[in-house]
Amino acid sequence: MGNLSLKRFISVTAICAVSAMAATVSNPIIWGDVPDVSTIRVDDAYYMVSTTMHFAPGVPVMKSTNLAQWRTVSYAYETLIDNDAMNLNGGKNAYGKGSWASSIAYHDGYFYILTPSYTSNNTHVYKTKDVESGEWSVTTLPRMLHDPSLFFDDDGSVFVFYGNASDGVDYVELNSEVSAFKSGGRSGKLSGTSVASVTGSDGLFEGSQMFKVNGEYYLFRIAWPSGKCRTEIVYRSKTLFGNYSGRIFLQNDGVAQGGIFDTPEGKWYAMLFRDSGPVGRIPYLVPMSWADGWPVADGGKAPATLELSEEVLPGYGLVNSDDFENENLALEWQWNHNPDNSAWSITANPGHLRLITTRTDAGVYTAKNTLTQRTFGPQCSGRILVDAAGMNDGDIAGLVALQDTMGFVGIQKTGENYSAVMYHGTREAASKPLLGSSAYFRIDFDLPLGRGSATFYYSEDGKNWNVIGDKMNLAYTLGMFVGYRFGLFHYATKTAGGYADFDWFKVGVDVNDAIYLESTQDETPITPYGETPATIPGKIEMENYDVGRSNKAYYDKDSENQGLAYREDGVDIVQVDASDISKGYAIGYTQAGEWLRYTVHVDSTGKYALSAQVASGLEGSSFRLYMDETPLTDTIQIPQGESWDVYQEVSLGNVELNAGEHIFKLVITGSYANIDWIQFCAEENCEDRVPIQVQNGEHHLNPSIQNSVEVFSITGKFLGKMKLNGESLAWTLKRNGYAPGSYLVRAGHELKRINLSF
């Protein structure tokens, strides 16, 4: 855990305190990959979203109060869609796809984000009142709207402007809830918005952003005229649908695509971006003015310098060193594709990020759970300390320069030996033996505008660094369609199940620098529901998961309580019996990948029998249980029942538990599982527990075996045997003194549930 470099803690408050005068800052305003920017101002704060592609969580929302220093404060989603491409399964991937150019808007107290996807072939609408809370609801428009602009007009109508056709800009009307295309709504093409009407020729034409200023409509688009650089065009009309007239807003060094906004003081800016080689597509801030009702870029160019109230700091808001000492990953991290949340942990070995392999892979390109941060220019350096003692033979873990043409440096285990290796793609370029199972690895990036290179290093003491392999020339290519990133990875080539522990990741302008940013996340501690841990042995009600924010105490993909019962956060909770609230609650509307956390206290070390009350109306519903991030069970398939309102108790086998406080976790592995409770029963009290083949149904048993039946409580406790003697099951239960309630009755290999009432 040692820190061998200078820690540079950066606090927004501290920065503001020492800046009393205006600062001359340089463009680009952010020297890192933040493309397809959409920017708004709400009161005295600015918010900007950008393209995510295949990374998760997605659509980062960056915030600034001074236009110089931007921080990620939330994401619109944790995962865009649950399919093979976004999960890196079945030989599929979403490189260069995922979510594309997004649009952010603010209306009547709500923030909205619109993001299209060529992976889902839909356009996703995210909505929240608190842009920094991370709690977003989501709806889906069943059409891919290319480079959309979400626009609220003064009369309450809602439109999306989109498309990349050279003959004009498309539009479609949404309903007032921004949740669907409006029935009978208006759609078509804006009059007077062809690219040739401004540039004289067809070609690239996309990136719509619509604004209304002083009662007039202004539509910004990007074009790429023949023989010219990327160009920003603006169209103007007194009516929404046209006729529009257009002109060039900016044709300077390829700085284009974005929109405009004003400051509280009345100044105006455009936030655009420039294709800048391996570092990616990077934002420029362009001062502008108004002349004869037209927006005009000051001086007709993106200035090399401009005056702002604060300095622009290298790497600020893009990267963040992490010692993995908190239970939350910093918001600057994004996974390469959807993560497998069962195969990583920052609690299994406190103070470390643990990456666990679940399959074999040919290389980093297909490996799951590569954790990434952006690079930044003009120079940056990232380094790690990794322990490979838990890796299997053939495993490789380390630090990657991630893009289509990738290189990485890391530790490889061969038999019981370890070596430092450098790879170009899947080709080993260099290998050096190591004395032990842990080592330090580093990548230095040189990223001037338009080109770049990377140099790879290893060290056994963190002080003496050795170059390994050759310097790699970098190229921005359209396969991944993103700038180079740092990535922490681990993959298996022979046997899955090994793990690598990353002690820390440090990033700065050079090897002696480590940028640490003040957290923008809600650091409210996670607490047990009702302030008391659930007790084992005992029953854990699934609706009583820990109290805390999304992705900390729970993870629910739709961020909206569809069941509308019991609690008010994003978890879907339903009544067990819709007509009788006294029967309690269950979790429902579940999707694969969702999870809930429970703080529990185990009274004594020993063996416990597990059971659960579950329901599902479909095949394939399933879940898995964990204790302290370690699997407690295999995947548990829920038998298909009549509906989600018909619950059945299933036995899950026996588990060994240690006494003390633990974190119990339920992970949904197959969608549409309703789960009422999980019960841990001390072994000595759990004889003759019912098997998982339990069925719901009436008390009609096979006549040939009706003479002798066994009766169990609904929790699985054996209550006794009885003979029917030709009588009905219900009458026999009453005659033998059983009180009204639910029972499980077994005759031979047949098991039924009966609800007994007098």
mmCIF file of C-alpha atoms in Angstrom, residues 438-579:
data_model
loop_
_atom_site.group_PDB
_atom_site.id
_atom_site.type_symbol
_atom_site.label_atom_id
_atom_site.label_comp_id
_atom_site.label_asym_id
_atom_site.label_seq_id
_atom_site.Cartn_x
_atom_site.Cartn_y
_atom_site.Cartn_z
ATOM 1 C CA SER A 438 3.970 -9.067 -7.307
ATOM 2 C CA ALA A 439 5.386 -6.269 -9.432
ATOM 3 C CA TYR A 440 4.862 -2.671 -10.537
ATOM 4 C CA PHE A 441 3.861 -1.734 -14.089
ATOM 5 C CA ARG A 442 3.662 1.603 -15.849
ATOM 6 C CA ILE A 443 2.705 3.194 -19.166
ATOM 7 C CA ASP A 444 3.850 6.677 -20.206
ATOM 8 C CA PHE A 445 1.808 8.372 -22.932
ATOM 9 C CA ASP A 446 3.054 11.172 -25.153
ATOM 10 C CA LEU A 447 -0.083 12.696 -26.698
ATOM 11 C CA PRO A 448 0.484 15.887 -28.650
ATOM 12 C CA LEU A 449 -2.413 16.849 -30.914
ATOM 13 C CA GLY A 450 -2.752 14.482 -33.837
ATOM 14 C CA ARG A 451 -0.244 11.793 -32.871
ATOM 15 C CA GLY A 452 1.021 9.771 -29.946
ATOM 16 C CA SER A 453 3.228 7.057 -28.506
ATOM 17 C CA ALA A 454 3.378 4.831 -25.432
ATOM 18 C CA THR A 455 6.344 3.442 -23.490
ATOM 19 C CA PHE A 456 6.010 0.450 -21.162
ATOM 20 C CA TYR A 457 7.886 -0.234 -17.892
ATOM 21 C CA TYR A 458 8.102 -2.726 -15.054
ATOM 22 C CA SER A 459 9.719 -2.612 -11.621
ATOM 23 C CA GLU A 460 10.172 -5.006 -8.719
ATOM 24 C CA ASP A 461 10.578 -2.311 -6.064
ATOM 25 C CA GLY A 462 8.554 0.647 -7.397
ATOM 26 C CA LYS A 463 11.686 2.799 -7.587
ATOM 27 C CA ASN A 464 13.884 1.397 -10.337
ATOM 28 C CA TRP A 465 11.902 1.255 -13.563
ATOM 29 C CA ASN A 466 12.931 -0.827 -16.575
ATOM 30 C CA VAL A 467 11.672 -0.281 -20.111
ATOM 31 C CA ILE A 468 10.169 -3.467 -21.527
ATOM 32 C CA GLY A 469 9.381 -3.993 -25.201
ATOM 33 C CA ASP A 470 9.470 -1.237 -27.773
ATOM 34 C CA LYS A 471 7.877 2.185 -27.787
ATOM 35 C CA MET A 472 4.506 1.828 -29.507
ATOM 36 C CA ASN A 473 3.216 4.367 -32.008
ATOM 37 C CA LEU A 474 -0.471 5.019 -31.423
ATOM 38 C CA ALA A 475 -3.311 5.537 -33.868
ATOM 39 C CA TYR A 476 -6.935 6.612 -33.466
ATOM 40 C CA THR A 477 -9.051 4.119 -35.406
ATOM 41 C CA LEU A 478 -12.790 3.679 -35.795
ATOM 42 C CA GLY A 479 -13.091 0.115 -34.468
ATOM 43 C CA MET A 480 -13.338 1.269 -30.859
ATOM 44 C CA PHE A 481 -13.927 4.902 -31.948
ATOM 45 C CA VAL A 482 -12.470 6.298 -28.710
ATOM 46 C CA GLY A 483 -9.236 7.817 -27.490
ATOM 47 C CA TYR A 484 -6.658 5.635 -25.764
ATOM 48 C CA ARG A 485 -7.416 4.601 -22.204
ATOM 49 C CA PHE A 486 -5.583 3.121 -19.275
ATOM 50 C CA GLY A 487 -7.084 -0.268 -18.410
ATOM 51 C CA LEU A 488 -6.575 -2.627 -15.469
ATOM 52 C CA PHE A 489 -7.135 -6.172 -16.717
ATOM 53 C CA HIS A 490 -6.859 -9.855 -15.859
ATOM 54 C CA TYR A 491 -7.612 -12.766 -18.154
ATOM 55 C CA ALA A 492 -7.095 -16.530 -18.163
ATOM 56 C CA THR A 493 -5.679 -18.550 -21.047
ATOM 57 C CA LYS A 494 -5.967 -22.056 -19.548
ATOM 58 C CA THR A 495 -8.184 -22.292 -16.469
ATOM 59 C CA ALA A 496 -10.782 -19.847 -15.137
ATOM 60 C CA GLY A 497 -11.200 -18.967 -11.465
ATOM 61 C CA GLY A 498 -7.922 -17.264 -10.599
ATOM 62 C CA TYR A 499 -7.720 -13.722 -9.273
ATOM 63 C CA ALA A 500 -5.344 -10.765 -9.379
ATOM 64 C CA ASP A 501 -5.213 -8.092 -6.657
ATOM 65 C CA PHE A 502 -4.437 -4.514 -7.693
ATOM 66 C CA ASP A 503 -3.074 -2.531 -4.755
ATOM 67 C CA TRP A 504 -3.510 0.866 -6.405
ATOM 68 C CA PHE A 505 -3.618 2.844 -9.618
ATOM 69 C CA LYS A 506 -1.759 6.141 -9.743
ATOM 70 C CA VAL A 507 -2.006 8.585 -12.623
ATOM 71 C CA GLY A 508 -0.494 11.988 -13.263
ATOM 72 C CA VAL A 509 1.487 14.037 -15.753
ATOM 73 C CA ASP A 510 4.580 11.896 -15.080
ATOM 74 C CA VAL A 511 5.856 9.066 -12.881
ATOM 75 C CA ASN A 512 6.367 11.413 -9.923
ATOM 76 C CA ASP A 513 2.798 12.730 -9.988
ATOM 77 C CA ALA A 514 -0.422 11.243 -8.616
ATOM 78 C CA ILE A 515 -3.667 13.147 -9.120
ATOM 79 C CA TYR A 516 -6.210 12.559 -6.366
ATOM 80 C CA LEU A 517 -9.562 14.280 -6.790
ATOM 81 C CA GLU A 518 -11.978 15.170 -4.048
ATOM 82 C CA SER A 519 -14.918 12.768 -4.175
ATOM 83 C CA THR A 520 -18.104 13.990 -5.845
ATOM 84 C CA GLN A 521 -20.079 10.955 -4.675
ATOM 85 C CA ASP A 522 -22.538 10.663 -1.848
ATOM 86 C CA GLU A 523 -20.405 9.144 0.916
ATOM 87 C CA THR A 524 -23.338 8.401 3.229
ATOM 88 C CA PRO A 525 -22.469 5.067 4.882
ATOM 89 C CA ILE A 526 -24.504 1.959 4.105
ATOM 90 C CA THR A 527 -26.496 0.812 7.139
ATOM 91 C CA PRO A 528 -28.666 -2.226 7.914
ATOM 92 C CA TYR A 529 -32.382 -1.818 7.367
ATOM 93 C CA GLY A 530 -33.927 -0.847 10.684
ATOM 94 C CA GLU A 531 -30.376 -0.121 11.954
ATOM 95 C CA THR A 532 -29.962 -3.732 13.126
ATOM 96 C CA PRO A 533 -28.332 -6.524 11.102
ATOM 97 C CA ALA A 534 -30.549 -9.439 10.160
ATOM 98 C CA THR A 535 -29.934 -12.445 12.406
ATOM 99 C CA ILE A 536 -28.788 -15.889 11.261
ATOM 100 C CA PRO A 537 -30.324 -18.352 11.983
ATOM 101 C CA GLY A 538 -33.488 -16.670 10.836
ATOM 102 C CA LYS A 539 -35.429 -15.368 7.887
ATOM 103 C CA ILE A 540 -34.178 -12.451 5.772
ATOM 104 C CA GLU A 541 -37.033 -10.567 4.147
ATOM 105 C CA MET A 542 -35.818 -9.530 0.704
ATOM 106 C CA GLU A 543 -37.440 -6.091 0.875
ATOM 107 C CA ASN A 544 -35.301 -5.262 3.932
ATOM 108 C CA TYR A 545 -32.018 -4.755 2.069
ATOM 109 C CA ASP A 546 -29.494 -2.287 3.444
ATOM 110 C CA VAL A 547 -30.118 1.453 3.386
ATOM 111 C CA GLY A 548 -27.917 3.366 0.956
ATOM 112 C CA ARG A 549 -27.742 4.745 -2.533
ATOM 113 C CA SER A 550 -27.936 2.945 -5.863
ATOM 114 C CA ASN A 551 -24.971 0.733 -6.732
ATOM 115 C CA LYS A 552 -23.907 0.726 -3.085
ATOM 116 C CA ALA A 553 -26.775 -0.933 -1.179
ATOM 117 C CA TYR A 554 -28.525 -2.212 -4.281
ATOM 118 C CA TYR A 555 -28.370 -2.183 -8.043
ATOM 119 C CA ASP A 556 -31.596 -1.985 -10.041
ATOM 120 C CA LYS A 557 -31.325 -1.497 -13.792
ATOM 121 C CA ASP A 558 -34.455 0.543 -14.423
ATOM 122 C CA SER A 559 -33.968 2.975 -11.494
ATOM 123 C CA GLU A 560 -37.728 3.131 -10.957
ATOM 124 C CA ASN A 561 -39.799 1.301 -8.344
ATOM 125 C CA GLN A 562 -42.227 -0.489 -10.650
ATOM 126 C CA GLY A 563 -43.924 -2.273 -7.773
ATOM 127 C CA LEU A 564 -44.568 1.027 -5.971
ATOM 128 C CA ALA A 565 -44.650 -0.694 -2.596
ATOM 129 C CA TYR A 566 -42.941 -0.490 0.792
ATOM 130 C CA ARG A 567 -39.841 1.629 0.009
ATOM 131 C CA GLU A 568 -39.311 4.660 -2.204
ATOM 132 C CA ASP A 569 -35.946 4.022 -3.858
ATOM 133 C CA GLY A 570 -35.321 2.374 -7.224
ATOM 134 C CA VAL A 571 -35.807 -1.270 -6.217
ATOM 135 C CA ASP A 572 -38.940 -2.964 -7.547
ATOM 136 C CA ILE A 573 -40.962 -4.257 -4.571
ATOM 137 C CA VAL A 574 -44.349 -5.943 -4.847
ATOM 138 C CA GLN A 575 -46.959 -7.260 -2.450
ATOM 139 C CA VAL A 576 -46.845 -11.037 -2.084
ATOM 140 C CA ASP A 577 -50.646 -10.998 -2.335
ATOM 141 C CA ALA A 578 -52.023 -7.984 -4.181
ATOM 142 C CA SER A 579 -55.294 -8.222 -2.229
#
